[in-house]
């Protein structure tokens, strides 16, 4: 049994690193696409493709995170942290899928303004809400207490950075609302800035959570030799 646990530990670390890098790359692409300099340089079509590719990395990372949190739904006998971790991972994964929808809709040509408002903005709003809910659950899981601020709890920096990033994404979704009867965003500057700030927060949080690369122990080295 101990041998199996030892052998599975490096695999789990590698999956955690892939999860982290998935969020890093997705955040970088979202932050890049949100900058006016990049958008003006490449044009709206490539800018939207950048968002879409970034959302795919988010989804891949979210799936790894969910799979690492455990397949069965935690029951009453599970520790509170396990339950909050699992639900946070599930809700965040759903949020990434909604971002897949909203960014994919932006790539579709020929949509009317009303269709774009419904099929693009709503998944974006719901995805941002899912991220916010997931971040709230992660805060509870991380602190493991009733306190909302505990610098001594595990991973608290990354958890709060994700919370700030989720709030920024929510603000961005509000700014990205298309005013009825027009093709103008409610506040394009707020939409871009919120996306950029949220992406930076997610990127830094993912880097802080990235585990070191697994190294061979002396026992493993002797076994291989």
PDB file of C-alpha atoms in Angstrom:
ATOM      1  CA  UNK A   1       0.000   0.000   0.000  1.00  0.00           C
ATOM      2  CA  UNK A   2       2.739   2.479   0.946  1.00  0.00           C
ATOM      3  CA  UNK A   3       4.572   1.586  -2.260  1.00  0.00           C
ATOM      4  CA  UNK A   4       1.468   2.465  -4.313  1.00  0.00           C
ATOM      5  CA  UNK A   5       1.111   5.772  -2.540  1.00  0.00           C
ATOM      6  CA  UNK A   6       4.754   6.575  -3.141  1.00  0.00           C
ATOM      7  CA  UNK A   7       4.527   5.743  -6.814  1.00  0.00           C
ATOM      8  CA  UNK A   8       1.330   7.801  -7.259  1.00  0.00           C
ATOM      9  CA  UNK A   9       2.716  10.896  -5.552  1.00  0.00           C
ATOM     10  CA  UNK A  10       4.887  12.042  -8.524  1.00  0.00           C
ATOM     11  CA  UNK A  11       1.936  11.498 -10.884  1.00  0.00           C
ATOM     12  CA  UNK A  12      -0.288  13.708  -8.742  1.00  0.00           C
ATOM     13  CA  UNK A  13       2.379  16.408  -8.615  1.00  0.00           C
ATOM     14  CA  UNK A  14       2.698  16.332 -12.403  1.00  0.00           C
ATOM     15  CA  UNK A  15      -1.060  16.697 -12.772  1.00  0.00           C
ATOM     16  CA  UNK A  16      -1.029  19.605 -10.322  1.00  0.00           C
ATOM     17  CA  UNK A  17       1.693  21.247 -12.391  1.00  0.00           C
ATOM     18  CA  UNK A  18      -0.362  20.754 -15.577  1.00  0.00           C
ATOM     19  CA  UNK A  19      -3.377  22.266 -13.831  1.00  0.00           C
ATOM     20  CA  UNK A  20      -1.292  25.243 -12.766  1.00  0.00           C
ATOM     21  CA  UNK A  21       0.209  25.770 -16.211  1.00  0.00           C
ATOM     22  CA  UNK A  22      -3.243  25.487 -17.782  1.00  0.00           C
ATOM     23  CA  UNK A  23      -4.507  28.352 -15.641  1.00  0.00           C
ATOM     24  CA  UNK A  24      -1.287  30.302 -16.263  1.00  0.00           C
ATOM     25  CA  UNK A  25      -1.568  30.030 -20.056  1.00  0.00           C
ATOM     26  CA  UNK A  26      -5.311  30.667 -20.071  1.00  0.00           C
ATOM     27  CA  UNK A  27      -4.881  33.731 -17.851  1.00  0.00           C
ATOM     28  CA  UNK A  28      -2.035  35.045 -19.981  1.00  0.00           C
ATOM     29  CA  UNK A  29      -4.096  34.750 -23.168  1.00  0.00           C
ATOM     30  CA  UNK A  30      -7.118  36.429 -21.577  1.00  0.00           C
ATOM     31  CA  UNK A  31      -4.961  39.254 -20.238  1.00  0.00           C
ATOM     32  CA  UNK A  32      -3.253  39.651 -23.601  1.00  0.00           C
ATOM     33  CA  UNK A  33      -6.529  39.744 -25.516  1.00  0.00           C
ATOM     34  CA  UNK A  34      -7.927  42.339 -23.099  1.00  0.00           C
ATOM     35  CA  UNK A  35      -5.218  44.886 -23.925  1.00  0.00           C
ATOM     36  CA  UNK A  36      -6.075  47.493 -26.524  1.00  0.00           C
ATOM     37  CA  UNK A  37      -2.551  47.399 -27.963  1.00  0.00           C
ATOM     38  CA  UNK A  38      -2.856  43.704 -28.828  1.00  0.00           C
ATOM     39  CA  UNK A  39      -6.422  44.035 -30.091  1.00  0.00           C
ATOM     40  CA  UNK A  40      -5.561  46.940 -32.360  1.00  0.00           C
ATOM     41  CA  UNK A  41      -2.458  45.138 -33.644  1.00  0.00           C
ATOM     42  CA  UNK A  42      -4.059  41.800 -34.558  1.00  0.00           C
ATOM     43  CA  UNK A  43      -7.654  42.824 -35.235  1.00  0.00           C
ATOM     44  CA  UNK A  44     -10.914  41.697 -33.609  1.00  0.00           C
ATOM     45  CA  UNK A  45     -11.022  38.232 -35.194  1.00  0.00           C
ATOM     46  CA  UNK A  46      -7.615  37.112 -33.919  1.00  0.00           C
ATOM     47  CA  UNK A  47      -8.335  38.830 -30.611  1.00  0.00           C
ATOM     48  CA  UNK A  48     -11.483  36.728 -30.213  1.00  0.00           C
ATOM     49  CA  UNK A  49      -9.552  33.591 -31.164  1.00  0.00           C
ATOM     50  CA  UNK A  50      -7.061  34.408 -28.414  1.00  0.00           C
ATOM     51  CA  UNK A  51      -9.898  34.577 -25.900  1.00  0.00           C
ATOM     52  CA  UNK A  52     -11.316  31.278 -27.137  1.00  0.00           C
ATOM     53  CA  UNK A  53      -7.985  29.426 -26.956  1.00  0.00           C
ATOM     54  CA  UNK A  54      -7.446  30.847 -23.475  1.00  0.00           C
ATOM     55  CA  UNK A  55     -10.844  29.512 -22.397  1.00  0.00           C
ATOM     56  CA  UNK A  56      -9.832  26.028 -23.582  1.00  0.00           C
ATOM     57  CA  UNK A  57      -6.780  26.106 -21.333  1.00  0.00           C
ATOM     58  CA  UNK A  58      -9.013  27.222 -18.465  1.00  0.00           C
ATOM     59  CA  UNK A  59     -11.330  24.280 -19.100  1.00  0.00           C
ATOM     60  CA  UNK A  60      -8.489  21.767 -19.309  1.00  0.00           C
ATOM     61  CA  UNK A  61      -7.037  23.052 -16.039  1.00  0.00           C
ATOM     62  CA  UNK A  62     -10.480  23.073 -14.428  1.00  0.00           C
ATOM     63  CA  UNK A  63     -11.048  19.458 -15.436  1.00  0.00           C
ATOM     64  CA  UNK A  64      -7.740  18.402 -13.880  1.00  0.00           C
ATOM     65  CA  UNK A  65      -8.623  20.302 -10.726  1.00  0.00           C
ATOM     66  CA  UNK A  66     -12.005  18.577 -10.515  1.00  0.00           C
ATOM     67  CA  UNK A  67     -10.525  15.127 -11.119  1.00  0.00           C
ATOM     68  CA  UNK A  68      -7.918  15.684  -8.415  1.00  0.00           C
ATOM     69  CA  UNK A  69     -10.600  16.704  -5.920  1.00  0.00           C
ATOM     70  CA  UNK A  70     -12.168  13.235  -6.098  1.00  0.00           C
ATOM     71  CA  UNK A  71     -14.751  11.637  -8.392  1.00  0.00           C
ATOM     72  CA  UNK A  72     -17.590  10.756  -5.997  1.00  0.00           C
ATOM     73  CA  UNK A  73     -19.696  13.553  -4.575  1.00  0.00           C
ATOM     74  CA  UNK A  74     -18.570  14.056  -0.946  1.00  0.00           C
ATOM     75  CA  UNK A  75     -21.169  12.848   1.536  1.00  0.00           C
ATOM     76  CA  UNK A  76     -22.113  13.751   5.082  1.00  0.00           C
ATOM     77  CA  UNK A  77     -19.189  11.722   6.395  1.00  0.00           C
ATOM     78  CA  UNK A  78     -16.686  13.766   4.407  1.00  0.00           C
ATOM     79  CA  UNK A  79     -14.708  16.547   6.019  1.00  0.00           C
ATOM     80  CA  UNK A  80     -16.070  20.044   5.413  1.00  0.00           C
ATOM     81  CA  UNK A  81     -12.912  20.991   3.516  1.00  0.00           C
ATOM     82  CA  UNK A  82     -13.363  18.051   1.124  1.00  0.00           C
ATOM     83  CA  UNK A  83     -16.956  19.059   0.401  1.00  0.00           C
ATOM     84  CA  UNK A  84     -16.108  22.703  -0.255  1.00  0.00           C
ATOM     85  CA  UNK A  85     -13.074  21.767  -2.343  1.00  0.00           C
ATOM     86  CA  UNK A  86     -15.138  19.448  -4.528  1.00  0.00           C
ATOM     87  CA  UNK A  87     -18.017  21.871  -5.056  1.00  0.00           C
ATOM     88  CA  UNK A  88     -15.608  24.735  -5.728  1.00  0.00           C
ATOM     89  CA  UNK A  89     -13.836  22.651  -8.392  1.00  0.00           C
ATOM     90  CA  UNK A  90     -17.123  21.536  -9.976  1.00  0.00           C
ATOM     91  CA  UNK A  91     -18.649  25.018 -10.123  1.00  0.00           C
ATOM     92  CA  UNK A  92     -15.442  26.521 -11.479  1.00  0.00           C
ATOM     93  CA  UNK A  93     -15.278  23.825 -14.174  1.00  0.00           C
ATOM     94  CA  UNK A  94     -18.847  24.671 -15.198  1.00  0.00           C
ATOM     95  CA  UNK A  95     -17.795  28.318 -15.307  1.00  0.00           C
ATOM     96  CA  UNK A  96     -14.960  27.512 -17.702  1.00  0.00           C
ATOM     97  CA  UNK A  97     -17.421  25.719 -20.002  1.00  0.00           C
ATOM     98  CA  UNK A  98     -19.622  28.812 -20.018  1.00  0.00           C
ATOM     99  CA  UNK A  99     -16.607  30.901 -21.007  1.00  0.00           C
ATOM    100  CA  UNK A 100     -16.052  28.416 -23.839  1.00  0.00           C
ATOM    101  CA  UNK A 101     -19.550  29.250 -25.042  1.00  0.00           C
ATOM    102  CA  UNK A 102     -19.244  33.020 -24.752  1.00  0.00           C
ATOM    103  CA  UNK A 103     -15.848  33.168 -26.447  1.00  0.00           C
ATOM    104  CA  UNK A 104     -16.969  30.768 -29.181  1.00  0.00           C
ATOM    105  CA  UNK A 105     -20.036  32.899 -29.893  1.00  0.00           C
ATOM    106  CA  UNK A 106     -17.735  35.877 -30.441  1.00  0.00           C
ATOM    107  CA  UNK A 107     -16.120  33.941 -33.298  1.00  0.00           C
ATOM    108  CA  UNK A 108     -19.400  33.302 -35.113  1.00  0.00           C
ATOM    109  CA  UNK A 109     -19.983  35.708 -37.971  1.00  0.00           C
ATOM    110  CA  UNK A 110     -23.420  36.923 -38.980  1.00  0.00           C
ATOM    111  CA  UNK A 111     -25.079  37.049 -35.555  1.00  0.00           C
ATOM    112  CA  UNK A 112     -27.514  39.882 -34.964  1.00  0.00           C
ATOM    113  CA  UNK A 113     -26.846  42.245 -32.085  1.00  0.00           C
ATOM    114  CA  UNK A 114     -29.647  40.651 -30.081  1.00  0.00           C
ATOM    115  CA  UNK A 115     -28.325  37.139 -30.696  1.00  0.00           C
ATOM    116  CA  UNK A 116     -24.840  38.207 -29.683  1.00  0.00           C
ATOM    117  CA  UNK A 117     -26.211  39.841 -26.538  1.00  0.00           C
ATOM    118  CA  UNK A 118     -28.094  36.702 -25.513  1.00  0.00           C
ATOM    119  CA  UNK A 119     -25.677  33.967 -26.546  1.00  0.00           C
ATOM    120  CA  UNK A 120     -22.473  35.805 -25.779  1.00  0.00           C
ATOM    121  CA  UNK A 121     -23.121  37.945 -22.747  1.00  0.00           C
ATOM    122  CA  UNK A 122     -25.268  35.587 -20.683  1.00  0.00           C
ATOM    123  CA  UNK A 123     -22.767  32.699 -20.614  1.00  0.00           C
ATOM    124  CA  UNK A 124     -20.100  35.289 -19.826  1.00  0.00           C
ATOM    125  CA  UNK A 125     -22.161  36.598 -16.891  1.00  0.00           C
ATOM    126  CA  UNK A 126     -23.006  33.103 -15.643  1.00  0.00           C
ATOM    127  CA  UNK A 127     -19.393  31.997 -16.045  1.00  0.00           C
ATOM    128  CA  UNK A 128     -18.184  34.958 -14.001  1.00  0.00           C
ATOM    129  CA  UNK A 129     -20.809  34.194 -11.354  1.00  0.00           C
ATOM    130  CA  UNK A 130     -19.671  30.574 -11.230  1.00  0.00           C
ATOM    131  CA  UNK A 131     -16.074  31.701 -10.740  1.00  0.00           C
ATOM    132  CA  UNK A 132     -17.170  33.999  -7.913  1.00  0.00           C
ATOM    133  CA  UNK A 133     -19.152  31.267  -6.149  1.00  0.00           C
ATOM    134  CA  UNK A 134     -16.284  28.794  -6.570  1.00  0.00           C
ATOM    135  CA  UNK A 135     -13.828  31.315  -5.141  1.00  0.00           C
ATOM    136  CA  UNK A 136     -16.099  31.853  -2.138  1.00  0.00           C
ATOM    137  CA  UNK A 137     -16.232  28.117  -1.465  1.00  0.00           C
ATOM    138  CA  UNK A 138     -12.462  27.903  -1.863  1.00  0.00           C
ATOM    139  CA  UNK A 139     -12.010  30.624   0.749  1.00  0.00           C
ATOM    140  CA  UNK A 140     -14.000  28.571   3.246  1.00  0.00           C
ATOM    141  CA  UNK A 141     -12.101  25.408   2.335  1.00  0.00           C
ATOM    142  CA  UNK A 142      -8.759  27.159   2.633  1.00  0.00           C
ATOM    143  CA  UNK A 143      -9.229  28.867   5.951  1.00  0.00           C
ATOM    144  CA  UNK A 144     -10.773  25.767   7.578  1.00  0.00           C
ATOM    145  CA  UNK A 145     -12.232  28.154  10.156  1.00  0.00           C
ATOM    146  CA  UNK A 146     -15.083  30.616  10.377  1.00  0.00           C
ATOM    147  CA  UNK A 147     -12.646  33.466   9.786  1.00  0.00           C
ATOM    148  CA  UNK A 148     -12.567  35.142   6.396  1.00  0.00           C
ATOM    149  CA  UNK A 149      -8.966  36.263   6.830  1.00  0.00           C
ATOM    150  CA  UNK A 150      -6.363  33.796   8.013  1.00  0.00           C
ATOM    151  CA  UNK A 151      -2.795  34.351   6.733  1.00  0.00           C
ATOM    152  CA  UNK A 152      -1.731  31.140   8.474  1.00  0.00           C
ATOM    153  CA  UNK A 153      -4.143  28.941   6.506  1.00  0.00           C
ATOM    154  CA  UNK A 154      -3.002  26.890   3.544  1.00  0.00           C
ATOM    155  CA  UNK A 155      -2.745  28.597   0.158  1.00  0.00           C
ATOM    156  CA  UNK A 156      -4.511  31.729   1.418  1.00  0.00           C
ATOM    157  CA  UNK A 157      -2.658  34.064  -0.972  1.00  0.00           C
ATOM    158  CA  UNK A 158      -3.743  32.140  -4.062  1.00  0.00           C
ATOM    159  CA  UNK A 159      -7.280  31.766  -2.757  1.00  0.00           C
ATOM    160  CA  UNK A 160      -7.753  35.488  -2.213  1.00  0.00           C
ATOM    161  CA  UNK A 161      -6.088  36.348  -5.508  1.00  0.00           C
ATOM    162  CA  UNK A 162      -8.605  34.054  -7.213  1.00  0.00           C
ATOM    163  CA  UNK A 163     -11.407  35.801  -5.315  1.00  0.00           C
ATOM    164  CA  UNK A 164     -10.204  39.225  -6.466  1.00  0.00           C
ATOM    165  CA  UNK A 165      -9.851  37.899 -10.004  1.00  0.00           C
ATOM    166  CA  UNK A 166     -13.393  36.510  -9.918  1.00  0.00           C
ATOM    167  CA  UNK A 167     -14.770  39.853  -8.759  1.00  0.00           C
ATOM    168  CA  UNK A 168     -12.868  41.573 -11.574  1.00  0.00           C
ATOM    169  CA  UNK A 169     -14.306  39.116 -14.105  1.00  0.00           C
ATOM    170  CA  UNK A 170     -17.785  39.856 -12.752  1.00  0.00           C
ATOM    171  CA  UNK A 171     -17.245  43.590 -13.185  1.00  0.00           C
ATOM    172  CA  UNK A 172     -15.984  42.891 -16.693  1.00  0.00           C
ATOM    173  CA  UNK A 173     -19.145  40.942 -17.523  1.00  0.00           C
ATOM    174  CA  UNK A 174     -21.282  43.901 -16.442  1.00  0.00           C
ATOM    175  CA  UNK A 175     -19.246  46.261 -18.615  1.00  0.00           C
ATOM    176  CA  UNK A 176     -19.510  43.858 -21.560  1.00  0.00           C
ATOM    177  CA  UNK A 177     -23.309  44.042 -21.635  1.00  0.00           C
ATOM    178  CA  UNK A 178     -24.554  45.179 -25.047  1.00  0.00           C
ATOM    179  CA  UNK A 179     -26.985  48.061 -24.720  1.00  0.00           C
ATOM    180  CA  UNK A 180     -30.339  47.000 -26.244  1.00  0.00           C
ATOM    181  CA  UNK A 181     -30.958  48.510 -29.655  1.00  0.00           C
ATOM    182  CA  UNK A 182     -27.266  49.194 -30.257  1.00  0.00           C
ATOM    183  CA  UNK A 183     -24.083  47.234 -30.875  1.00  0.00           C
ATOM    184  CA  UNK A 184     -22.207  49.170 -28.194  1.00  0.00           C
ATOM    185  CA  UNK A 185     -20.930  47.697 -24.933  1.00  0.00           C
ATOM    186  CA  UNK A 186     -22.196  49.304 -21.761  1.00  0.00           C
ATOM    187  CA  UNK A 187     -18.605  50.166 -20.799  1.00  0.00           C
ATOM    188  CA  UNK A 188     -15.860  48.713 -22.993  1.00  0.00           C
ATOM    189  CA  UNK A 189     -13.105  50.167 -20.823  1.00  0.00           C
ATOM    190  CA  UNK A 190     -14.476  48.499 -17.700  1.00  0.00           C
ATOM    191  CA  UNK A 191     -14.924  45.232 -19.599  1.00  0.00           C
ATOM    192  CA  UNK A 192     -11.315  45.191 -20.807  1.00  0.00           C
ATOM    193  CA  UNK A 193      -9.839  46.390 -17.510  1.00  0.00           C
ATOM    194  CA  UNK A 194     -11.840  43.900 -15.470  1.00  0.00           C
ATOM    195  CA  UNK A 195     -10.724  41.058 -17.711  1.00  0.00           C
ATOM    196  CA  UNK A 196      -7.092  42.166 -17.548  1.00  0.00           C
ATOM    197  CA  UNK A 197      -7.049  42.551 -13.746  1.00  0.00           C
ATOM    198  CA  UNK A 198      -8.808  39.223 -13.271  1.00  0.00           C
ATOM    199  CA  UNK A 199      -6.422  37.459 -15.634  1.00  0.00           C
ATOM    200  CA  UNK A 200      -3.378  38.854 -13.814  1.00  0.00           C
ATOM    201  CA  UNK A 201      -4.792  37.703 -10.462  1.00  0.00           C
ATOM    202  CA  UNK A 202      -5.500  34.206 -11.806  1.00  0.00           C
ATOM    203  CA  UNK A 203      -2.052  33.998 -13.380  1.00  0.00           C
ATOM    204  CA  UNK A 204      -0.196  34.954 -10.185  1.00  0.00           C
ATOM    205  CA  UNK A 205      -2.400  32.646  -8.103  1.00  0.00           C
ATOM    206  CA  UNK A 206      -1.663  29.723 -10.423  1.00  0.00           C
ATOM    207  CA  UNK A 207       2.078  30.380 -10.232  1.00  0.00           C
ATOM    208  CA  UNK A 208       1.944  30.485  -6.431  1.00  0.00           C
ATOM    209  CA  UNK A 209       0.077  27.162  -6.392  1.00  0.00           C
ATOM    210  CA  UNK A 210       2.459  25.460  -8.815  1.00  0.00           C
ATOM    211  CA  UNK A 211       4.208  22.608  -6.979  1.00  0.00           C
ATOM    212  CA  UNK A 212       7.908  21.953  -7.545  1.00  0.00           C
ATOM    213  CA  UNK A 213       8.821  19.372 -10.132  1.00  0.00           C
ATOM    214  CA  UNK A 214       8.905  15.890  -8.550  1.00  0.00           C
ATOM    215  CA  UNK A 215      12.421  14.613  -8.065  1.00  0.00           C
ATOM    216  CA  UNK A 216      13.630  11.079  -7.572  1.00  0.00           C
ATOM    217  CA  UNK A 217      14.218  10.076  -4.008  1.00  0.00           C
ATOM    218  CA  UNK A 218      17.476   8.312  -3.069  1.00  0.00           C
ATOM    219  CA  UNK A 219      15.559   5.023  -2.789  1.00  0.00           C
ATOM    220  CA  UNK A 220      14.169   5.430  -6.301  1.00  0.00           C
ATOM    221  CA  UNK A 221      17.597   6.278  -7.662  1.00  0.00           C
ATOM    222  CA  UNK A 222      19.091   3.150  -6.129  1.00  0.00           C
ATOM    223  CA  UNK A 223      16.233   1.069  -7.517  1.00  0.00           C
ATOM    224  CA  UNK A 224      16.822   2.355 -11.035  1.00  0.00           C
ATOM    225  CA  UNK A 225      20.564   1.820 -10.776  1.00  0.00           C
TER     226      UNK A 225
END
